[in-house]
Amino acid sequence: MIMKSIGKIPHVSQKCERTVWMPLFSPRQINCVLTMQFSLNSFLDYVQARHPHEPEFHQAVTEVFASLVPVLEKKPEFIRERIPERIIEPERIISFRVVWEDDEGRVHVNRGYRVQMSSVLGPYKGGLRFHPSVNQGILKFLAFEQVFKNALTGLPMGAGKGGSDFDPKGRSDREVMRFAYAFMNELFRHIGKDTDIPAGDIGVGGREIGYLFGKYKKITNQFTGVLTGKGISWGGSLIRTEATGFGLIYFAQEMLVSRGDSLKGKRCLVSGSGNVALYAIKKILEMGGTPLTASDSSGYIYDPKGIDEDKWAFLVDLKENRRGRVKEYAERYPEAVYTPANPELGYNPLWAHEADCAFPCATQNEVNKKDAEHLVAGGVKLVAEGANMPCTIEAVDVFKENGVMYAPGKAANAGGVAVSGLEMTQNSIRIAWDREEVDIRLQRIMRNIHEECLRVAEKYGKPGDYLFGANAAGFLKVAYSMLDQGLVG
Ligand code: NDP
């Protein structure tokens, strides 16, 4: 049965055992008819029409639902209860004005957001990003990814993401403080230790979390675990700073071990030089691998001798304390080559070096089809995402066609939010675990995610497909929980 009138709401016909799916817009989109079978193209048309001008969000939804087709075909109850439409619709989006004053007394106006995506597994949980590229669509893509990632950790966390188009780069500490205070002046009324617990992301590290937490405490007169990534002396967890990068490399090690191999002796390409990249590099070193590269938005360094412990300490001081540029690494270590970023090239030469493993840890869509072809030509056998969605769909296709082991960010970079979950637990029971305890728990969580991805992939006849395994395992957990909680789930 195909209904052709425009503007009717979706409708489920129990009698004919069919779901007639009537999205709201053009005749093309009206072809969204589901007979207990999931139609990917119709669904994606619906997403395009309902969430226009949000390319990153469309990309994330496409990547997830393209792999979920075999799951949805087996579960008509998910279609009947409209789980696909529900899971992509944020429960709530808050958008607000942030006005602050710079050191010269000039007034600036930024926009702040919090996308509260899903609370079906627990309070909203996910980072805040301060970067000029931030907009609602980017935060929706990140919040959507967070739904699956948080589910995979096995911890009781829902999903959210937030941030602002404020650019902290080049700003003084006082300016960042005034911005963070102004941001929290509005955000505080929407978050809470049992409601929504933000953390860091691009442009939001320990300094920013400190200012945000201080302001929250001042306004509410409450010292609670409302943010994670806090300083160790005021409620933070050991290993939280390292967690995303460490977890990424633990996951990669599991992937290699499952094939009778290990990171020992592997040459590794890493992009970024922020929180995720720095601690990925550190853990690669600890595991006996050789990190060859690091980057920022201005360019990248390639060190043919490898980034060793001393060079790593230089990088950490450069990026975390002096907030300098990666170029200075090549000035300090002449064996390294610095290459400035050149977007006109159409590819990033960082990915064209010969190596065994690649860890994109900077930002979304930093690895395109051409980069993926270079990685394959350069001998790379494993790609694990430290950043969120750093590889385009076309790049992932290249990995698949060439038998490269590929782990999506929602599985491979889940260590950060996992230790945030552990920070919440420590805050709730008013105890601080030691370093070893947190690290063991992090390793266990990454191992469990790895096993779960492989188990679900195997069950659906896709052995070794981490992308499918991560999407399906995360989705199934969330979807069944939504069914349990009825239409508000
Ligand atoms: P940071 O701000 O600490 O570092 C980001 C790094 O990426 C910097 O080196 C930055 O360079 C570079 N970068 C950012 N944007 C661009 C761009 N458009 N082009 C080129 N380089 C860019 O962020 P994180 O390390 O925390 O986050 C990195 C990625 O990891 C993001 O995708 C984030 O969502 C994801 N992630 C982070 C987690 C965390 O716990 N922090 C957890 C899970 C995922 P520059 O300084 O020049 O801007």
Coordinates of C-alpha atoms and ligand atoms in Angstrom, one line a residue:
M1 CA 0.0 0.0 0.0
I2 CA 1.5 3.3 -1.1
M3 CA -0.2 6.5 0.2
K4 CA 0.4 9.5 -2.0
S5 CA -1.0 12.5 -0.2
I6 CA 1.5 15.0 1.2
G7 CA 1.7 16.0 4.8
K8 CA 0.0 13.0 6.5
I9 CA 1.8 11.8 9.6
P10 CA 3.5 8.4 9.7
H11 CA 0.9 5.7 10.3
V12 CA 1.1 2.0 11.3
S13 CA -1.5 -0.3 9.9
Q14 CA -1.8 -3.2 12.2
K15 CA -4.4 -5.0 10.1
C16 CA -2.4 -5.4 7.0
E17 CA 0.8 -5.9 9.1
R18 CA 2.5 -3.0 7.3
T19 CA 4.1 0.1 8.4
V20 CA 3.2 2.9 6.0
W21 CA 5.8 5.6 6.5
M22 CA 4.6 9.0 5.4
P23 CA 7.3 11.6 5.8
L24 CA 6.2 15.1 5.4
F25 CA 7.7 16.8 2.4
S26 CA 8.1 16.4 -1.4
P27 CA 6.7 13.6 -3.6
R28 CA 10.2 12.0 -3.7
Q29 CA 10.2 11.8 0.0
I30 CA 6.7 10.4 0.1
N31 CA 8.1 7.2 -1.3
C32 CA 9.1 6.3 2.2
V33 CA 7.0 3.3 2.4
L34 CA 8.1 0.5 4.7
T35 CA 6.4 -2.8 4.6
M36 CA 8.1 -4.3 7.6
Q37 CA 11.2 -4.0 5.5
F38 CA 13.6 -1.2 5.9
S39 CA 14.2 1.0 2.9
L40 CA 17.5 2.7 3.3
N41 CA 17.1 5.1 0.4
S42 CA 13.6 6.2 1.6
F43 CA 14.9 6.7 5.1
L44 CA 17.9 8.8 4.0
D45 CA 15.5 10.9 1.9
Y46 CA 13.5 11.5 5.0
V47 CA 16.6 12.4 7.0
Q48 CA 17.7 14.9 4.3
A49 CA 14.3 16.5 4.2
R50 CA 13.8 16.7 8.0
H51 CA 17.4 17.8 8.8
P52 CA 18.4 20.0 5.9
H53 CA 21.8 21.7 5.6
E54 CA 23.5 19.3 8.0
P55 CA 26.0 17.3 5.9
E56 CA 28.0 15.8 8.8
F57 CA 24.8 14.6 10.5
H58 CA 23.6 13.0 7.2
Q59 CA 26.9 11.4 6.8
A60 CA 26.9 9.9 10.3
V61 CA 23.3 8.7 9.9
T62 CA 24.0 7.2 6.5
E63 CA 27.1 5.3 7.8
V64 CA 25.2 3.8 10.7
F65 CA 21.9 2.9 8.9
A66 CA 23.7 1.5 5.8
S67 CA 25.2 -1.1 8.0
L68 CA 22.0 -1.6 10.1
V69 CA 19.9 -2.9 7.1
P70 CA 20.4 -6.6 8.0
V71 CA 19.5 -5.9 11.6
L72 CA 16.4 -4.0 10.8
E73 CA 15.3 -6.6 8.3
K74 CA 15.2 -9.1 11.2
K75 CA 13.4 -6.9 13.7
P76 CA 10.1 -5.6 12.4
E77 CA 9.2 -4.4 15.8
F78 CA 11.9 -1.7 15.5
I79 CA 10.2 -0.5 12.3
R80 CA 6.7 -0.7 13.8
E81 CA 7.8 1.4 16.8
R82 CA 9.6 3.9 14.6
I83 CA 13.0 3.4 16.3
P84 CA 15.0 4.7 13.3
E85 CA 13.1 8.0 13.2
R86 CA 13.2 8.3 17.0
I87 CA 16.9 7.5 17.4
I88 CA 18.0 10.3 15.0
E89 CA 15.7 12.9 16.6
P90 CA 17.4 14.7 19.6
E91 CA 15.3 14.7 22.7
R92 CA 16.1 18.3 23.1
I93 CA 18.4 21.0 21.6
I94 CA 19.3 24.1 23.5
S95 CA 20.8 27.0 21.7
F96 CA 21.8 30.2 23.4
R97 CA 23.6 33.6 23.2
V98 CA 27.0 33.9 24.8
V99 CA 28.2 37.5 25.3
W100 CA 31.7 38.2 26.7
E101 CA 34.4 40.9 26.8
D102 CA 37.9 40.5 25.5
D103 CA 41.1 42.0 27.1
E104 CA 40.7 45.2 25.2
G105 CA 37.1 45.7 26.4
R106 CA 35.5 44.7 23.0
V107 CA 32.2 42.8 23.3
H108 CA 31.8 39.5 21.4
V109 CA 28.7 37.5 20.7
N110 CA 29.0 33.7 20.2
R111 CA 26.4 31.0 20.1
G112 CA 26.3 28.1 22.6
Y113 CA 24.5 24.8 22.2
R114 CA 23.7 21.6 24.0
V115 CA 22.2 18.7 22.0
Q116 CA 20.6 16.3 24.5
M117 CA 20.3 13.3 22.2
S118 CA 19.2 10.3 24.2
S119 CA 18.6 9.6 27.9
V120 CA 17.4 6.0 27.4
L121 CA 20.6 4.4 29.0
G122 CA 21.4 7.1 31.5
P123 CA 21.9 10.9 31.9
Y124 CA 23.1 12.7 28.8
K125 CA 26.8 12.4 28.5
G126 CA 29.2 13.8 25.9
G127 CA 31.8 16.6 25.4
L128 CA 31.8 20.3 24.7
R129 CA 33.6 21.6 21.6
F130 CA 34.9 25.2 21.3
H131 CA 35.9 25.7 17.6
P132 CA 34.8 28.3 15.0
S133 CA 33.4 25.4 12.8
V134 CA 30.8 24.4 15.5
N135 CA 27.2 24.6 14.4
Q136 CA 24.0 22.6 15.2
G137 CA 24.6 20.0 12.5
I138 CA 28.1 19.1 13.6
L139 CA 26.9 18.8 17.2
K140 CA 24.0 16.6 16.1
F141 CA 26.4 14.3 14.3
L142 CA 28.6 14.1 17.3
A143 CA 25.7 13.5 19.7
F144 CA 24.3 10.8 17.4
E145 CA 27.7 9.0 17.4
Q146 CA 27.8 9.3 21.1
V147 CA 24.6 7.3 21.5
F148 CA 26.3 4.2 20.1
K149 CA 29.6 4.8 21.7
N150 CA 28.2 5.2 25.2
A151 CA 26.1 2.1 24.7
L152 CA 29.2 0.2 23.7
T153 CA 31.0 1.1 27.0
G154 CA 28.4 -0.9 29.0
L155 CA 28.2 2.0 31.4
P156 CA 24.9 3.7 32.3
M157 CA 25.2 6.8 30.1
G158 CA 22.9 8.5 27.7
A159 CA 24.3 10.8 25.0
G160 CA 24.7 14.5 24.3
K161 CA 27.2 17.0 22.8
G162 CA 27.5 20.7 23.0
G163 CA 29.8 23.6 22.4
S164 CA 30.2 26.9 20.8
D165 CA 31.7 28.6 17.7
F166 CA 34.1 30.4 20.1
D167 CA 37.7 30.0 19.0
P168 CA 40.1 29.7 22.0
K169 CA 43.1 29.8 19.8
G170 CA 45.2 33.0 20.5
R171 CA 43.0 34.1 23.4
S172 CA 44.5 34.8 26.8
D173 CA 43.6 32.7 29.8
R174 CA 41.4 35.6 31.1
E175 CA 39.5 35.8 27.9
V176 CA 38.9 32.0 27.9
M177 CA 37.8 32.3 31.5
R178 CA 35.3 35.1 30.7
F179 CA 33.9 33.2 27.8
A180 CA 33.6 30.0 29.8
Y181 CA 31.8 31.9 32.6
A182 CA 29.4 33.4 30.1
F183 CA 28.8 30.0 28.5
M184 CA 28.0 28.4 31.9
N185 CA 25.8 31.3 32.9
E186 CA 23.2 29.8 30.6
L187 CA 24.2 26.1 30.4
F188 CA 24.0 25.5 34.1
R189 CA 20.2 25.4 34.1
H190 CA 20.2 22.5 31.6
I191 CA 22.8 20.2 33.2
G192 CA 23.3 18.4 36.5
K193 CA 25.1 15.3 37.9
D194 CA 22.0 13.1 37.3
T195 CA 20.7 15.0 34.2
D196 CA 23.5 15.9 31.8
I197 CA 27.3 15.7 32.5
P198 CA 29.4 17.4 29.8
A199 CA 33.2 16.9 29.3
G200 CA 35.9 18.1 27.0
D201 CA 36.4 17.8 23.2
I202 CA 38.2 19.9 20.6
G203 CA 39.2 23.2 22.3
V204 CA 38.0 22.2 25.7
G205 CA 40.7 20.7 27.9
G206 CA 41.6 20.9 31.6
R207 CA 41.8 24.7 31.6
E208 CA 38.3 25.2 30.1
I209 CA 36.7 22.5 32.3
G210 CA 38.2 24.3 35.4
Y211 CA 36.6 27.6 34.5
L212 CA 33.3 25.9 33.6
F213 CA 33.2 23.9 36.8
G214 CA 34.1 26.9 39.0
K215 CA 31.3 28.9 37.5
Y216 CA 28.8 26.1 37.9
K217 CA 29.7 25.7 41.5
K218 CA 29.5 29.4 42.1
I219 CA 26.0 29.8 40.6
T220 CA 24.5 26.7 42.1
N221 CA 26.3 26.6 45.4
Q222 CA 26.9 22.9 44.8
F223 CA 30.1 20.9 44.5
T224 CA 28.9 18.0 42.4
G225 CA 30.3 15.8 39.6
V226 CA 28.5 17.8 36.9
L227 CA 31.5 17.8 34.5
T228 CA 34.1 15.2 33.8
G229 CA 37.7 15.8 33.0
K230 CA 38.1 17.8 36.2
G231 CA 41.5 18.4 37.9
I232 CA 42.7 15.5 40.1
S233 CA 42.6 17.6 43.2
W234 CA 39.0 18.7 42.8
G235 CA 37.1 15.6 41.7
G236 CA 38.8 14.4 38.5
S237 CA 39.8 10.8 37.8
L238 CA 43.4 9.7 37.2
I239 CA 43.9 8.5 33.5
R240 CA 41.0 10.7 32.2
T241 CA 43.4 12.9 30.4
E242 CA 45.1 9.9 28.8
A243 CA 42.0 7.8 28.4
T244 CA 40.9 8.4 24.8
G245 CA 44.4 8.0 23.3
F246 CA 45.3 5.1 25.6
G247 CA 42.0 3.4 24.9
L248 CA 42.5 3.8 21.1
I249 CA 45.8 2.0 21.3
Y250 CA 44.5 -0.7 23.6
F251 CA 41.7 -1.3 21.0
A252 CA 44.2 -1.4 18.1
Q253 CA 46.3 -3.9 20.0
E254 CA 43.2 -6.1 20.5
M255 CA 42.6 -6.0 16.8
L256 CA 46.1 -7.0 16.0
V257 CA 46.2 -9.7 18.7
S258 CA 43.0 -11.2 17.2
R259 CA 45.1 -11.8 14.0
G260 CA 48.1 -13.2 15.9
D261 CA 50.0 -9.9 15.6
S262 CA 50.8 -6.9 17.9
L263 CA 51.8 -3.3 17.8
K264 CA 55.4 -4.1 18.5
G265 CA 57.6 -2.8 15.7
K266 CA 54.8 -1.2 13.8
R267 CA 55.3 2.2 12.1
C268 CA 52.4 4.4 13.0
L269 CA 51.0 7.6 11.4
V270 CA 49.1 9.8 13.8
S271 CA 47.3 13.1 13.0
G272 CA 46.5 15.8 15.5
S273 CA 48.6 16.9 18.5
G274 CA 45.8 17.5 21.0
N275 CA 44.5 15.4 23.8
V276 CA 43.7 12.3 21.8
A277 CA 46.8 12.3 19.6
L278 CA 49.4 13.0 22.3
Y279 CA 48.3 10.1 24.5
A280 CA 47.9 7.8 21.5
I281 CA 51.5 8.5 20.6
K282 CA 52.6 7.8 24.2
K283 CA 50.8 4.4 24.3
I284 CA 52.2 3.4 20.9
L285 CA 55.7 4.0 22.3
E286 CA 54.8 1.9 25.4
M287 CA 53.6 -0.9 23.2
G288 CA 56.8 -0.9 21.2
G289 CA 55.5 0.8 18.1
T290 CA 57.1 3.8 16.3
P291 CA 55.0 7.0 16.0
L292 CA 56.2 8.9 12.9
T293 CA 53.9 11.9 12.6
A294 CA 51.9 14.6 14.4
S295 CA 49.9 17.5 13.1
D296 CA 47.8 20.6 13.8
S297 CA 45.6 22.7 11.5
S298 CA 48.7 24.5 10.2
G299 CA 50.7 21.5 9.0
Y300 CA 52.4 18.2 10.1
I301 CA 55.8 16.8 11.1
Y302 CA 57.2 13.6 9.8
D303 CA 60.1 12.2 11.9
P304 CA 61.7 9.3 10.1
K305 CA 63.6 8.3 13.3
G306 CA 60.3 8.2 15.2
I307 CA 58.9 10.3 18.1
D308 CA 60.7 8.9 21.2
E309 CA 60.0 9.6 24.9
D310 CA 62.0 12.8 25.0
K311 CA 60.5 14.1 21.8
W312 CA 57.1 13.2 23.1
A313 CA 57.7 15.2 26.3
F314 CA 58.7 18.2 24.1
L315 CA 55.5 17.9 22.2
V316 CA 53.4 17.7 25.3
D317 CA 55.1 20.8 26.8
L318 CA 54.7 22.6 23.4
K319 CA 50.9 21.8 23.0
E320 CA 49.7 21.6 26.6
N321 CA 51.8 24.3 28.4
R322 CA 53.0 26.7 25.7
R323 CA 50.1 26.2 23.3
G324 CA 52.6 26.4 20.4
R325 CA 52.5 25.0 16.9
V326 CA 53.7 21.6 15.8
K327 CA 56.1 23.3 13.4
E328 CA 58.4 24.0 16.4
Y329 CA 59.1 20.3 16.7
A330 CA 60.9 20.4 13.4
E331 CA 62.9 23.5 14.5
R332 CA 64.0 21.6 17.7
Y333 CA 64.6 18.2 15.9
P334 CA 66.2 18.8 12.5
E335 CA 65.7 15.2 11.4
A336 CA 62.0 15.9 11.3
V337 CA 60.4 17.5 8.2
Y338 CA 57.6 20.0 8.6
T339 CA 55.0 20.3 5.8
P340 CA 52.5 23.2 5.9
A341 CA 48.8 22.4 5.4
N342 CA 47.7 22.9 1.8
P343 CA 44.0 22.2 1.3
E344 CA 44.3 22.9 -2.4
L345 CA 46.2 19.6 -2.8
G346 CA 43.0 17.7 -2.2
Y347 CA 44.7 15.2 0.1
N348 CA 46.9 15.3 3.2
P349 CA 50.5 14.1 2.5
L350 CA 50.7 12.9 6.1
W351 CA 48.8 9.8 5.0
A352 CA 51.1 9.2 2.0
H353 CA 54.1 8.0 4.1
E354 CA 54.9 4.3 4.3
A355 CA 53.6 2.7 7.5
D356 CA 51.8 -0.2 9.1
C357 CA 49.0 1.5 11.1
A358 CA 47.2 4.8 10.9
F359 CA 45.4 6.7 13.7
P360 CA 43.5 9.8 12.6
C361 CA 43.1 11.8 15.8
A362 CA 42.3 15.4 14.7
T363 CA 38.8 16.0 13.4
Q364 CA 36.0 14.8 11.2
N365 CA 36.5 14.0 7.5
E366 CA 40.3 14.4 7.6
V367 CA 40.9 11.2 5.6
N368 CA 39.3 11.3 2.2
K369 CA 39.2 8.7 -0.6
K370 CA 42.6 9.8 -2.0
D371 CA 44.2 9.7 1.5
A372 CA 42.8 6.2 1.9
E373 CA 44.3 5.2 -1.4
H374 CA 47.7 6.6 -0.2
L375 CA 47.4 4.7 3.0
V376 CA 46.8 1.4 1.1
A377 CA 49.7 2.1 -1.3
G378 CA 51.9 2.9 1.7
G379 CA 51.3 -0.5 3.2
V380 CA 48.9 0.4 6.0
K381 CA 47.0 -2.7 7.3
L382 CA 45.1 -1.1 10.3
V383 CA 43.2 2.2 10.6
A384 CA 41.6 3.0 14.0
E385 CA 39.8 6.3 14.5
G386 CA 40.8 8.4 17.5
A387 CA 38.8 11.3 16.2
N388 CA 35.0 11.2 15.6
M389 CA 34.2 10.3 12.0
P390 CA 37.7 11.3 10.6
C391 CA 37.3 9.0 7.6
T392 CA 34.7 9.8 4.9
I393 CA 32.4 7.0 3.7
E394 CA 34.4 6.7 0.5
A395 CA 37.6 6.3 2.4
V396 CA 36.1 3.5 4.5
D397 CA 35.0 1.8 1.3
V398 CA 38.7 1.9 0.1
F399 CA 39.8 0.2 3.3
K400 CA 37.1 -2.5 2.9
E401 CA 38.0 -3.2 -0.7
N402 CA 41.7 -3.6 0.2
G403 CA 41.3 -5.7 3.3
V404 CA 42.5 -3.0 5.7
M405 CA 41.4 -3.6 9.3
Y406 CA 39.2 -0.6 10.2
A407 CA 37.8 0.4 13.6
P408 CA 35.3 3.3 13.7
G409 CA 35.6 6.0 16.4
K410 CA 32.5 5.0 18.2
A411 CA 34.3 1.8 19.3
A412 CA 38.0 2.7 19.1
N413 CA 37.8 6.1 20.9
A414 CA 35.2 5.2 23.5
G415 CA 38.0 5.0 26.2
G416 CA 37.5 8.8 26.9
V417 CA 33.9 8.6 27.7
A418 CA 34.4 5.3 29.5
V419 CA 36.8 6.9 32.0
S420 CA 34.4 9.9 32.3
G421 CA 31.9 7.3 33.4
L422 CA 34.4 6.0 35.9
E423 CA 34.9 9.6 37.1
M424 CA 31.2 9.9 37.7
T425 CA 31.2 6.7 39.7
Q426 CA 34.1 7.9 41.8
N427 CA 32.3 11.2 42.4
S428 CA 29.1 9.4 43.4
I429 CA 30.8 7.1 45.9
R430 CA 33.2 9.9 47.0
I431 CA 36.3 7.8 46.4
A432 CA 39.3 8.3 44.1
W433 CA 40.7 5.1 42.6
D434 CA 44.4 4.9 42.0
R435 CA 46.0 5.0 38.5
E436 CA 46.3 1.3 38.2
E437 CA 42.7 0.6 39.1
V438 CA 41.4 3.1 36.5
D439 CA 43.8 1.8 33.8
I440 CA 42.8 -1.8 34.4
R441 CA 39.1 -0.9 34.1
L442 CA 39.8 1.1 30.9
Q443 CA 41.6 -1.9 29.4
R444 CA 38.8 -4.2 30.4
I445 CA 36.2 -1.9 28.8
M446 CA 38.2 -1.6 25.6
R447 CA 38.6 -5.4 25.4
N448 CA 34.9 -5.9 26.0
I449 CA 34.0 -3.4 23.3
H450 CA 36.3 -5.2 20.9
E451 CA 34.8 -8.6 21.8
E452 CA 31.3 -7.3 21.5
C453 CA 32.0 -5.8 18.0
L454 CA 33.4 -9.1 16.8
R455 CA 30.7 -11.2 18.4
V456 CA 27.8 -9.2 16.8
A457 CA 29.6 -9.0 13.5
E458 CA 30.1 -12.8 13.5
K459 CA 26.4 -13.4 14.5
Y460 CA 25.2 -11.5 11.4
G461 CA 27.7 -13.2 9.1
K462 CA 30.1 -10.4 8.9
P463 CA 33.2 -11.7 10.7
G464 CA 35.9 -9.1 11.4
D465 CA 33.7 -6.2 10.3
Y466 CA 34.2 -3.7 13.2
L467 CA 32.0 -1.0 11.6
F468 CA 29.1 -3.3 11.4
G469 CA 29.7 -4.8 14.8
A470 CA 30.0 -1.4 16.5
N471 CA 26.9 0.0 14.9
A472 CA 24.8 -3.1 15.4
A473 CA 25.9 -3.8 19.0
G474 CA 25.3 -0.2 20.1
F475 CA 22.0 0.1 18.2
L476 CA 20.5 -3.1 19.6
K477 CA 21.2 -2.1 23.1
V478 CA 19.7 1.3 22.7
A479 CA 16.7 0.1 20.6
Y480 CA 15.7 -2.6 23.0
S481 CA 15.9 -0.1 25.9
M482 CA 13.7 2.3 23.9
L483 CA 11.1 -0.5 23.5
D484 CA 11.3 -1.2 27.2
Q485 CA 10.5 2.4 28.1
G486 CA 7.7 2.8 25.6
L487 CA 7.2 5.9 23.5
V488 CA 9.1 8.2 25.8
G489 CA 12.2 6.0 25.5
Ligands
NDP1 P1 42.1 19.0 20.9 O1 41.5 20.3 20.8 O2 42.9 18.6 22.1 O3 43.1 18.7 19.6 C1 42.6 18.7 18.3 C2 43.7 18.5 17.4 O4 43.2 18.4 16.1 C3 44.7 19.7 17.4 O5 45.9 19.3 17.0 C4 44.1 20.6 16.3 O6 45.0 21.5 15.7 C5 43.6 19.5 15.3 N1 42.5 20.0 14.5 C6 41.3 20.4 15.0 N2 40.5 20.8 14.0 C7 41.2 20.7 12.9 C8 41.0 20.9 11.5 N3 39.8 21.4 11.1 N4 42.0 20.6 10.6 C9 43.2 20.1 11.0 N5 43.5 19.9 12.3 C10 42.5 20.1 13.2 O7 40.9 17.9 20.7 P2 40.9 16.4 21.1 O8 42.2 15.7 20.9 O9 40.2 16.3 22.4 O10 39.9 15.8 20.0 C11 40.3 15.3 18.7 C12 39.2 14.4 18.1 O11 39.0 13.3 19.0 C13 37.9 15.1 17.8 O12 37.3 14.5 16.7 C14 37.1 14.7 19.1 O13 35.7 14.8 18.9 C15 37.6 13.3 19.3 N6 37.4 12.7 20.6 C16 37.9 13.4 21.7 C17 37.8 12.8 23.0 C18 38.4 13.4 24.2 O14 38.3 12.7 25.2 N7 39.0 14.5 24.1 C19 37.0 11.6 23.1 C20 36.5 10.9 21.9 C21 36.7 11.5 20.7 P3 44.8 23.1 16.0 O15 45.4 23.2 17.4 O16 45.7 23.7 15.0 O17 43.4 23.4 15.9

